Short mmCIF file of C-alpha atoms in Angstrom, two decimals:
data_model
loop_
_atom_site.label_atom_id
_atom_site.label_comp_id
_atom_site.label_asym_id
_atom_site.label_seq_id
_atom_site.Cartn_x
_atom_site.Cartn_y
_atom_site.Cartn_z
CA MET A 1 34.41 -30.49 -1.77
CA ILE A 2 35.29 -34.18 -1.86
CA LYS A 3 35.66 -34.24 1.92
CA ARG A 4 32.10 -32.96 2.29
CA LEU A 5 30.70 -35.80 0.16
CA LEU A 6 32.77 -38.38 2.04
CA ASN A 7 31.37 -37.08 5.31
CA ILE A 8 27.84 -37.54 3.96
CA ALA A 9 28.56 -41.11 2.88
CA LEU A 10 29.95 -41.91 6.34
CA CYS A 11 26.96 -40.23 7.95
CA LEU A 12 24.55 -42.31 5.87
CA CYS A 13 26.28 -45.50 6.92
CA PHE A 14 26.20 -44.48 10.58
CA LEU A 15 22.56 -43.45 10.60
CA ALA A 16 21.50 -46.62 8.85
CA SER A 17 22.63 -48.65 11.87
CA ALA A 18 19.78 -47.33 14.07
CA GLU A 19 17.10 -50.01 14.50
CA VAL A 20 15.23 -49.37 17.76
CA LYS A 21 13.43 -46.14 18.57
CA ALA A 22 14.20 -45.11 22.13
CA GLN A 23 11.40 -43.76 24.29
CA ASP A 24 10.69 -40.04 23.66
CA THR A 25 13.11 -40.05 20.74
CA CYS A 26 11.99 -38.18 17.60
CA ARG A 27 12.61 -40.20 14.48
CA VAL A 28 13.08 -38.08 11.33
CA ALA A 29 13.82 -39.17 7.77
CA LEU A 30 15.51 -36.72 5.38
CA MET A 31 15.21 -37.72 1.72
CA VAL A 32 17.47 -35.48 -0.34
CA PRO A 33 18.97 -35.93 -3.84
CA LEU A 34 22.67 -36.46 -3.17
CA TYR A 35 23.42 -38.61 -6.25
CA LEU A 36 26.05 -40.53 -4.30
CA ASP A 37 25.93 -43.32 -6.89
CA GLN A 38 27.64 -40.83 -9.25
CA VAL A 39 30.47 -40.23 -6.80
CA ASP A 40 32.82 -42.87 -8.18
CA GLU A 41 36.62 -43.14 -8.23
CA SER A 42 36.97 -40.86 -11.26
CA PHE A 43 34.88 -38.20 -9.50
CA PHE A 44 37.19 -38.25 -6.49
CA GLU A 45 40.29 -38.15 -8.68
CA ALA A 46 39.08 -35.18 -10.75
CA GLU A 47 40.61 -31.77 -10.09
CA PRO A 48 38.27 -29.43 -8.15
CA SER A 49 36.69 -26.94 -10.55
CA THR A 50 33.64 -24.78 -11.18
CA LYS A 51 32.35 -27.53 -13.49
CA MET A 52 32.52 -30.01 -10.61
CA LEU A 53 30.40 -27.70 -8.44
CA LEU A 54 27.69 -27.89 -11.11
CA ALA A 55 27.66 -31.69 -11.01
CA LYS A 56 24.54 -33.39 -9.67
CA PRO A 57 26.12 -34.55 -6.38
CA PHE A 58 26.43 -30.88 -5.42
CA SER A 59 22.93 -29.79 -6.51
CA PHE A 60 21.26 -30.09 -3.11
CA LEU A 61 24.30 -30.59 -0.92
CA HIS A 62 23.83 -27.20 0.73
CA PHE A 63 20.26 -28.12 1.73
CA TYR A 64 21.54 -31.18 3.55
CA GLU A 65 24.30 -29.18 5.23
CA GLY A 66 21.94 -26.39 6.33
CA PHE A 67 19.51 -28.98 7.69
CA MET A 68 22.31 -30.65 9.67
CA ILE A 69 23.29 -27.33 11.29
CA ALA A 70 19.65 -26.90 12.34
CA ALA A 71 19.50 -30.46 13.69
CA ASP A 72 22.66 -29.97 15.77
CA SER A 73 21.35 -26.65 17.09
CA VAL A 74 17.95 -28.05 18.13
CA VAL A 75 19.53 -31.09 19.80
CA SER A 76 21.94 -28.84 21.69
CA MET A 77 19.51 -26.10 22.71
CA ARG A 78 16.44 -28.21 23.50
CA ASN A 79 18.25 -31.34 24.66
CA MET A 80 16.20 -33.12 22.00
CA LYS A 81 16.59 -36.85 21.45
CA LEU A 82 16.80 -37.13 17.69
CA ASP A 83 17.22 -40.20 15.52
CA LEU A 84 17.87 -38.75 12.04
CA LYS A 85 18.28 -40.94 8.98
CA VAL A 86 19.28 -39.60 5.56
CA TYR A 87 18.15 -41.28 2.32
CA ASP A 88 19.68 -40.48 -1.04
CA VAL A 89 16.51 -40.18 -3.14
CA ASP A 90 16.71 -38.27 -6.41
CA ASN A 91 14.40 -38.36 -9.46
CA ASP A 92 14.63 -42.16 -9.66
CA ALA A 93 11.33 -43.66 -8.48
CA GLN A 94 13.12 -46.91 -7.70
CA LYS A 95 15.11 -45.16 -4.96
CA ALA A 96 11.87 -43.99 -3.36
CA THR A 97 10.54 -47.56 -3.48
CA GLN A 98 13.72 -48.81 -1.83
CA ALA A 99 13.45 -46.16 0.87
CA ILE A 100 9.90 -47.08 1.89
CA ALA A 101 10.94 -50.74 2.04
CA ASP A 102 13.20 -49.88 4.99
CA PRO A 103 11.51 -51.14 8.23
CA TRP A 104 13.06 -48.18 10.10
CA LEU A 105 10.81 -45.75 8.23
CA ALA A 106 7.56 -47.30 9.47
CA ASN A 107 8.02 -45.69 12.90
CA ALA A 108 9.16 -42.29 11.67
CA ASP A 109 7.62 -39.16 13.22
CA LEU A 110 8.43 -36.94 10.24
CA ILE A 111 9.65 -37.27 6.65
CA VAL A 112 11.30 -34.35 4.82
CA GLY A 113 11.40 -34.87 1.04
CA PRO A 114 11.79 -36.33 -1.52
CA PHE A 115 12.39 -33.28 -3.72
CA TYR A 116 11.16 -34.57 -7.10
CA ILE A 117 7.48 -35.07 -7.72
CA LYS A 118 7.35 -38.76 -8.76
CA PRO A 119 9.37 -40.06 -5.80
CA PHE A 120 7.46 -37.68 -3.53
CA LYS A 121 4.12 -39.18 -4.59
CA ILE A 122 5.41 -42.66 -3.79
CA VAL A 123 6.65 -41.71 -0.34
CA SER A 124 3.64 -39.50 0.47
CA GLN A 125 1.28 -42.40 -0.21
CA TYR A 126 3.36 -44.51 2.16
CA ALA A 127 3.30 -41.72 4.76
CA GLU A 128 -0.47 -41.37 4.48
CA LEU A 129 -1.01 -45.07 5.16
CA ARG A 130 1.08 -44.77 8.35
CA ASN A 131 -0.12 -41.29 9.34
CA ILE A 132 3.37 -39.77 9.12
CA PRO A 133 3.65 -36.02 8.38
CA ILE A 134 5.68 -35.44 5.21
CA VAL A 135 7.22 -32.12 4.13
CA ASN A 136 7.60 -31.12 0.50
CA PRO A 137 10.50 -28.63 0.41
CA VAL A 138 10.51 -27.31 -3.16
CA THR A 139 7.31 -27.54 -5.21
CA GLN A 140 4.79 -24.74 -5.70
CA ARG A 141 2.23 -27.16 -7.14
CA THR A 142 -0.89 -27.22 -4.99
CA ASP A 143 -2.00 -30.66 -6.19
CA VAL A 144 0.50 -32.30 -3.81
CA ILE A 145 -1.75 -31.35 -0.88
CA ASP A 146 -5.13 -32.05 -2.55
CA ASN A 147 -6.78 -34.87 -0.56
CA HIS A 148 -3.45 -35.57 1.16
CA PRO A 149 -3.84 -34.35 4.77
CA ASN A 150 -0.38 -35.57 5.81
CA VAL A 151 1.49 -33.40 3.27
CA ILE A 152 3.02 -30.07 4.35
CA LYS A 153 4.06 -27.81 1.45
CA VAL A 154 6.52 -25.08 2.44
CA LYS A 155 6.69 -23.21 -0.89
CA PRO A 156 3.76 -20.79 -1.15
CA SER A 157 1.68 -20.73 -4.33
CA PHE A 158 1.22 -17.56 -6.38
CA GLU A 159 -2.38 -17.33 -5.21
CA GLY A 160 -0.98 -16.74 -1.72
CA GLN A 161 0.20 -13.33 -2.94
CA LEU A 162 -3.38 -12.09 -3.02
CA ALA A 163 -3.66 -11.63 0.76
CA PRO A 164 -0.65 -9.27 1.13
CA LEU A 165 -1.71 -7.49 -2.08
CA ASP A 166 -5.14 -6.91 -0.54
CA SER A 167 -3.49 -5.43 2.55
CA LEU A 168 -1.23 -3.19 0.44
CA MET A 169 -4.24 -1.81 -1.41
CA LYS A 170 -6.26 -1.31 1.75
CA ASN A 171 -3.51 0.33 3.79
CA TYR A 172 -1.42 2.29 1.28
CA TYR A 173 -2.83 2.58 -2.24
CA HIS A 174 -6.61 2.96 -1.97
CA ALA A 175 -6.41 6.60 -3.15
CA ASN A 176 -4.48 5.84 -6.36
CA ASN A 177 -5.22 5.44 -10.01
CA VAL A 178 -4.61 1.73 -10.63
CA PHE A 179 -3.31 0.16 -13.83
CA ILE A 180 -3.43 -3.65 -13.96
CA ILE A 181 -1.02 -4.75 -16.67
CA ARG A 182 -0.85 -8.32 -17.83
CA GLU A 183 1.73 -9.79 -20.15
CA LYS A 184 -0.81 -11.36 -22.51
CA LYS A 185 -4.57 -11.49 -22.74
CA TYR A 186 -4.87 -15.02 -21.37
CA SER A 187 -1.93 -15.10 -18.97
CA ASP A 188 -3.02 -16.37 -15.52
CA THR A 189 -6.57 -15.14 -16.09
CA LEU A 190 -7.87 -16.51 -12.78
CA ILE A 191 -5.30 -14.65 -10.64
CA VAL A 192 -5.55 -11.44 -12.70
CA ASN A 193 -9.34 -11.52 -12.23
CA LYS A 194 -8.82 -11.85 -8.48
CA ILE A 195 -6.41 -8.91 -8.58
CA ASN A 196 -9.20 -6.89 -10.19
CA GLU A 197 -11.58 -7.92 -7.42
CA ILE A 198 -9.08 -6.83 -4.77
CA VAL A 199 -8.60 -3.41 -6.40
CA GLU A 200 -12.34 -2.86 -6.89
CA ARG A 201 -13.00 -3.78 -3.27
CA ASN A 202 -10.41 -1.40 -1.82
CA ILE A 203 -10.11 1.60 -4.12
CA ASP A 204 -11.71 4.91 -3.17
CA SER A 205 -14.16 6.28 -5.70
CA CYS A 206 -12.24 9.56 -5.79
CA SER A 207 -9.32 11.34 -4.18
CA TYR A 208 -9.13 14.94 -2.98
CA VAL A 209 -5.93 16.84 -3.73
CA ASP A 210 -5.03 20.19 -2.18
CA ASN A 211 -5.18 23.00 -4.75
CA ARG A 212 -1.89 24.45 -3.52
CA HIS A 213 -0.21 21.17 -4.35
CA ILE A 214 -1.84 21.13 -7.78
CA VAL A 215 -0.71 24.68 -8.62
CA LYS A 216 2.81 23.96 -7.38
CA THR A 217 2.99 20.82 -9.53
CA ILE A 218 1.72 22.64 -12.61
CA LYS A 219 4.29 25.42 -12.14
CA SER A 220 7.14 22.93 -11.92
CA HIS A 221 5.95 21.21 -15.10
CA HIS A 222 5.63 24.52 -16.94
CA LYS A 223 9.19 25.45 -16.05
CA ARG A 224 10.42 22.18 -17.45
CA TRP A 225 8.29 22.51 -20.59
CA LYS A 226 9.71 25.99 -21.22
CA TYR A 227 13.21 24.61 -20.87
CA LEU A 228 12.35 21.82 -23.31
CA LYS A 229 10.62 24.34 -25.62
CA ILE A 230 7.31 22.46 -25.54
CA ASP A 231 4.20 24.42 -26.55
CA PHE A 232 1.42 24.59 -23.95
CA GLU A 233 -1.47 26.73 -22.83
CA ALA A 234 -0.52 28.47 -19.57
CA SER A 235 -4.15 28.56 -18.41
CA ASP A 236 -4.98 24.88 -19.01
CA TYR A 237 -3.41 21.69 -17.74
CA LEU A 238 -4.36 18.16 -18.76
CA THR A 239 -4.20 15.36 -16.20
CA ASP A 240 -6.44 12.41 -15.24
CA ASN A 241 -8.11 12.76 -18.65
CA ILE A 242 -9.53 16.15 -17.59
CA SER A 243 -8.46 19.74 -18.24
CA LEU A 244 -7.75 21.91 -15.20
CA ASP A 245 -8.27 25.68 -15.28
CA VAL A 246 -5.18 27.07 -13.59
CA ASN A 247 -6.74 30.49 -12.94
CA ILE A 248 -9.68 29.00 -11.02
CA LEU A 249 -7.28 26.86 -8.98
CA LYS A 250 -5.26 29.95 -8.02
CA GLN A 251 -8.42 31.68 -6.87
CA ASN A 252 -9.27 28.74 -4.57
CA LEU A 253 -5.93 27.78 -3.03
CA ASN A 254 -7.51 26.81 0.30
CA ASP A 255 -9.85 24.34 -1.36
CA SER A 256 -9.21 20.92 -2.91
CA THR A 257 -10.07 19.21 -6.18
CA ALA A 258 -11.68 15.79 -6.52
CA PHE A 259 -10.14 13.30 -8.98
CA LYS A 260 -11.85 10.07 -9.93
CA ASN A 261 -9.79 6.96 -9.28
CA HIS A 262 -9.69 4.73 -12.34
CA ILE A 263 -9.03 1.00 -12.68
CA VAL A 264 -7.47 0.48 -16.11
CA ASN A 265 -6.77 -3.03 -17.44
CA ILE A 266 -4.02 -3.25 -20.03
CA ASN A 267 -3.13 -6.18 -22.27
CA TYR A 268 0.53 -5.34 -22.85
CA GLU A 269 0.91 -7.61 -25.90
CA ARG A 270 -1.84 -5.64 -27.66
CA ASP A 271 -1.67 -2.12 -26.21
CA SER A 272 1.83 -1.72 -24.76
CA LEU A 273 1.46 1.07 -22.14
CA ASN A 274 -0.38 3.47 -24.44
CA PRO A 275 -3.61 3.64 -22.32
CA VAL A 276 -1.62 5.05 -19.39
CA LYS A 277 -1.40 8.57 -20.84
CA ASN A 278 -5.21 8.79 -21.02
CA TYR A 279 -5.79 8.24 -17.31
CA ALA A 280 -2.52 8.73 -15.43
CA SER A 281 -2.39 11.48 -12.83
CA SER A 282 0.46 13.90 -12.35
CA MET A 283 -1.14 15.10 -9.09
CA ARG A 284 -1.09 11.89 -7.05
CA ASN A 285 0.38 8.43 -7.15
CA ASN A 286 -0.40 5.92 -9.88
CA LEU A 287 -0.20 2.27 -8.88
CA PHE A 288 0.92 -0.21 -11.55
CA ILE A 289 0.21 -3.86 -10.72
CA VAL A 290 2.16 -5.82 -13.32
CA TYR A 291 1.67 -9.57 -13.78
CA GLY A 292 3.98 -11.57 -16.03
CA ASN A 293 6.62 -14.30 -16.05
CA ASP A 294 8.75 -13.38 -19.06
CA LYS A 295 12.08 -11.59 -18.60
CA VAL A 296 11.79 -9.68 -21.91
CA PHE A 297 8.40 -8.40 -20.75
CA ALA A 298 9.92 -7.43 -17.39
CA ASN A 299 12.75 -5.47 -19.01
CA GLU A 300 10.37 -3.64 -21.33
CA ILE A 301 8.08 -2.67 -18.46
CA VAL A 302 10.97 -1.33 -16.38
CA ASN A 303 12.35 0.70 -19.30
CA LYS A 304 8.99 2.19 -20.28
CA VAL A 305 7.84 2.95 -16.75
CA THR A 306 11.16 4.69 -16.07
CA LYS A 307 10.32 7.12 -18.90
CA LEU A 308 6.77 7.62 -17.59
CA ILE A 309 8.13 8.58 -14.18
CA GLU A 310 9.40 11.80 -15.79
CA HIS A 311 5.74 12.85 -16.03
CA TYR A 312 3.85 10.90 -13.34
CA PRO A 313 4.49 9.65 -9.79
CA ILE A 314 4.35 5.86 -10.01
CA THR A 315 4.69 2.83 -7.75
CA VAL A 316 5.01 -0.59 -9.40
CA ILE A 317 4.01 -3.89 -7.77
CA MET A 318 5.76 -6.68 -9.66
CA LEU A 319 4.07 -10.10 -9.70
CA PRO A 320 4.51 -12.98 -9.38
CA GLU A 321 8.30 -13.58 -9.10
CA TRP A 322 10.30 -10.70 -10.52
CA SER A 323 13.07 -11.31 -8.00
CA LYS A 324 14.28 -14.11 -10.28
CA PHE A 325 14.98 -11.63 -13.11
CA THR A 326 18.54 -10.35 -13.18
CA GLY A 327 19.63 -7.20 -14.97
CA LEU A 328 16.75 -4.98 -13.82
CA PHE A 329 18.76 -1.91 -12.87
CA ASN A 330 18.43 -0.84 -9.25
CA ASP A 331 18.40 2.83 -10.25
CA ASN A 332 15.20 2.26 -12.22
CA LEU A 333 13.63 0.06 -9.53
CA MET A 334 14.37 2.74 -6.96
CA LYS A 335 12.75 5.45 -9.07
CA MET A 336 9.54 3.46 -9.49
CA HIS A 337 9.45 2.45 -5.80
CA ALA A 338 9.31 -1.15 -6.98
CA ILE A 339 7.57 -3.68 -4.73
CA TYR A 340 8.49 -7.36 -4.97
CA PHE A 341 6.92 -10.52 -3.57
CA ASP A 342 9.47 -13.22 -2.76
CA ASP A 343 9.31 -16.54 -0.92
CA LYS A 344 12.78 -15.80 0.45
CA TYR A 345 14.44 -12.65 1.73
CA LEU A 346 17.74 -12.40 3.58
CA ASP A 347 18.64 -9.55 5.89
CA TYR A 348 22.40 -9.78 6.21
CA GLN A 349 22.27 -7.39 9.18
CA ASN A 350 20.17 -9.91 11.12
CA ILE A 351 22.21 -11.54 13.89
CA ARG A 352 20.67 -14.98 13.19
CA VAL A 353 21.72 -14.78 9.54
CA GLU A 354 25.22 -13.65 10.51
CA SER A 355 25.52 -16.51 13.00
CA PHE A 356 24.39 -19.10 10.45
CA ILE A 357 26.85 -17.86 7.84
CA CYS A 358 29.71 -18.11 10.35
CA LYS A 359 28.71 -21.65 11.34
CA PHE A 360 28.38 -22.72 7.73
CA ARG A 361 31.77 -21.27 6.76
CA ASN A 362 33.50 -22.86 9.74
CA ARG A 363 31.98 -26.29 9.19
CA TYR A 364 31.99 -26.58 5.39
CA GLU A 365 34.63 -24.05 4.33
CA THR A 366 32.37 -22.45 1.72
CA GLU A 367 29.62 -19.83 1.40
CA PRO A 368 26.00 -20.96 1.89
CA ASN A 369 23.63 -20.72 -1.07
CA ASP A 370 19.82 -20.46 -1.09
CA TYR A 371 19.39 -24.18 -0.45
CA ALA A 372 21.51 -23.92 2.70
CA TYR A 373 19.20 -21.29 4.20
CA GLN A 374 16.15 -23.26 3.11
CA GLY A 375 17.52 -26.47 4.62
CA PHE A 376 18.19 -24.70 7.91
CA ASP A 377 14.74 -23.05 8.03
CA ILE A 378 12.93 -26.32 7.40
CA GLY A 379 15.08 -28.23 9.86
CA TRP A 380 14.86 -25.55 12.55
CA TYR A 381 11.09 -25.10 12.25
CA PHE A 382 9.97 -28.71 12.07
CA LEU A 383 12.45 -30.19 14.54
CA ASN A 384 11.50 -27.57 17.12
CA ALA A 385 7.82 -28.18 16.44
CA LEU A 386 8.25 -31.94 16.66
CA ASP A 387 10.10 -31.74 19.95
CA LEU A 388 7.55 -29.29 21.37
CA PHE A 389 4.28 -30.90 20.21
CA GLY A 390 5.21 -34.53 19.50
CA ASP A 391 2.36 -36.48 17.89
CA GLU A 392 0.19 -33.34 17.90
CA MET A 393 2.60 -31.35 15.73
CA THR A 394 0.42 -31.09 12.64
CA GLU A 395 -2.60 -29.85 14.59
CA ASN A 396 -0.50 -27.02 16.04
CA LEU A 397 1.16 -25.83 12.81
CA PRO A 398 -1.37 -23.02 12.06
CA ASP A 399 -0.47 -21.31 15.35
CA TYR A 400 3.25 -22.08 15.39
CA ASP A 401 5.43 -19.21 14.19
CA ILE A 402 9.12 -18.87 15.06
CA PRO A 403 11.91 -16.68 13.61
CA LEU A 404 13.62 -18.18 10.54
CA LEU A 405 16.42 -17.00 8.29
CA GLN A 406 14.77 -16.10 4.99
CA THR A 407 11.02 -16.48 5.42
CA ARG A 408 8.22 -17.39 7.82
CA PHE A 409 5.87 -20.35 7.79
CA HIS A 410 2.14 -19.64 7.97
CA PHE A 411 0.44 -22.98 7.40
CA GLN A 412 -3.21 -23.51 6.63
CA ARG A 413 -5.42 -26.13 5.03
CA ASN A 414 -7.26 -25.01 1.90
CA GLU A 415 -9.92 -27.64 2.53
CA GLU A 416 -10.76 -29.97 5.39
CA ASN A 417 -9.13 -32.99 3.75
CA SER A 418 -6.19 -31.18 2.17
CA GLY A 419 -2.65 -30.95 3.44
CA TYR A 420 -1.02 -27.82 4.84
CA GLU A 421 0.32 -25.07 2.60
CA ASN A 422 2.58 -22.20 3.61
CA THR A 423 0.89 -18.94 2.58
CA PHE A 424 3.61 -16.47 3.59
CA TRP A 425 5.29 -14.18 1.05
CA ASN A 426 7.99 -11.68 1.90
CA VAL A 427 7.09 -8.23 0.56
CA TYR A 428 9.87 -5.71 0.10
CA GLN A 429 10.38 -2.38 -1.64
CA PHE A 430 13.36 -0.58 -3.10
CA LYS A 431 14.09 2.46 -0.95
CA GLY A 432 17.30 4.24 -1.80
CA TYR A 433 19.59 1.47 -2.96
CA ASN A 434 18.36 -0.96 -0.34
CA ARG A 435 15.57 -3.50 -0.22
CA MET A 436 13.34 -2.86 2.78
CA VAL A 437 10.73 -5.29 4.09
CA LEU A 438 7.20 -3.82 3.99
CA LYS A 439 4.73 -4.43 6.78
CA THR A 440 1.57 -4.97 4.77
CA GLY A 441 -0.71 -5.71 7.72
CA TYR A 442 -1.56 -9.28 6.68
CA GLU A 443 1.16 -10.88 8.80
CA LYS A 444 0.28 -12.62 12.03
#
């Protein structure tokens, strides 16, 4: 651990010696919070421990290390001439001010970072004055690109989930009953309203279900009800808020029955999932689009939907970031065919991921974390783009798409004078005990 920090300190000293930009050399500044001012004698003398790994100097160390692997790879594979300088800029605005005072930075072709919002604003203003593209690696806030055409934001905003959701509805779930469940009445009203618009635009007015399938389903339910000693009328069956006459269905097995597709909005705080039983269908799939940010809410939804699955076929789309919730049992997620949206997804069977892990282990003698993959992706994408397009890099970003480790970058400007925002979200579903990437149809 200590050796890794010493190597960074030496690297910073070495890179700081560059003064003249050679012809056709790409000059890149990486501003990452390394907190090297906290790496004093007592830090070096301390025994390595888990507590030390949680110290600030290790917070973003993996990002730097992943970025450096990308830089070495691009230089080697493309024969790129790269002048890379690393600045230790954390949440201290004074460090950002010191960084932009460096004459070297004035001729930079690209700035990556800073990570914290106040230093980033200082450096982005500097970059705008000198027409230098600047990458924000971590924020989801869209205001960093508003009226800042030089800013490139790699973290997609939640509103970017609407495009793949639209494709999911159009391609897979247009013939479903749809339940839109929000955590509270006023939670993310704008996005929930847009979800409603997407569902209304794509849903079929009704679905036709084969009568043989209906009769078969009713028979299976009756067998279970007999076993559970539940009273029922053998000739009537209630589903979709309508009563089916089983005898008429048996007389028309070659026909089909039309079921109206409902869009039901549920305020979970007020209604729990009680409205579901009034409209849910046991004859076809029911799509639950659940929007909420609270882990308690997430756990309650998973537990209650798992019980509903005993009576109804259900698929649950979990928004916006349920991948961050731990303790949601995979057995339950598998049963509800859970669909997640995530800004990162790692396929450990992918040869590029396997290769990166081996390189990281060999170089740093530890396992890469999320920041390592993110650092590599950003370094690999932008250094390749810079070497390929030079001064015209930013103009070519909307059409530039290369394989990365845990995501893809689809950049677009929201407005003419705004910066670029990545709009790509990974969409995956639990199938068996594995997470499988879904092709929604919205990808390039």
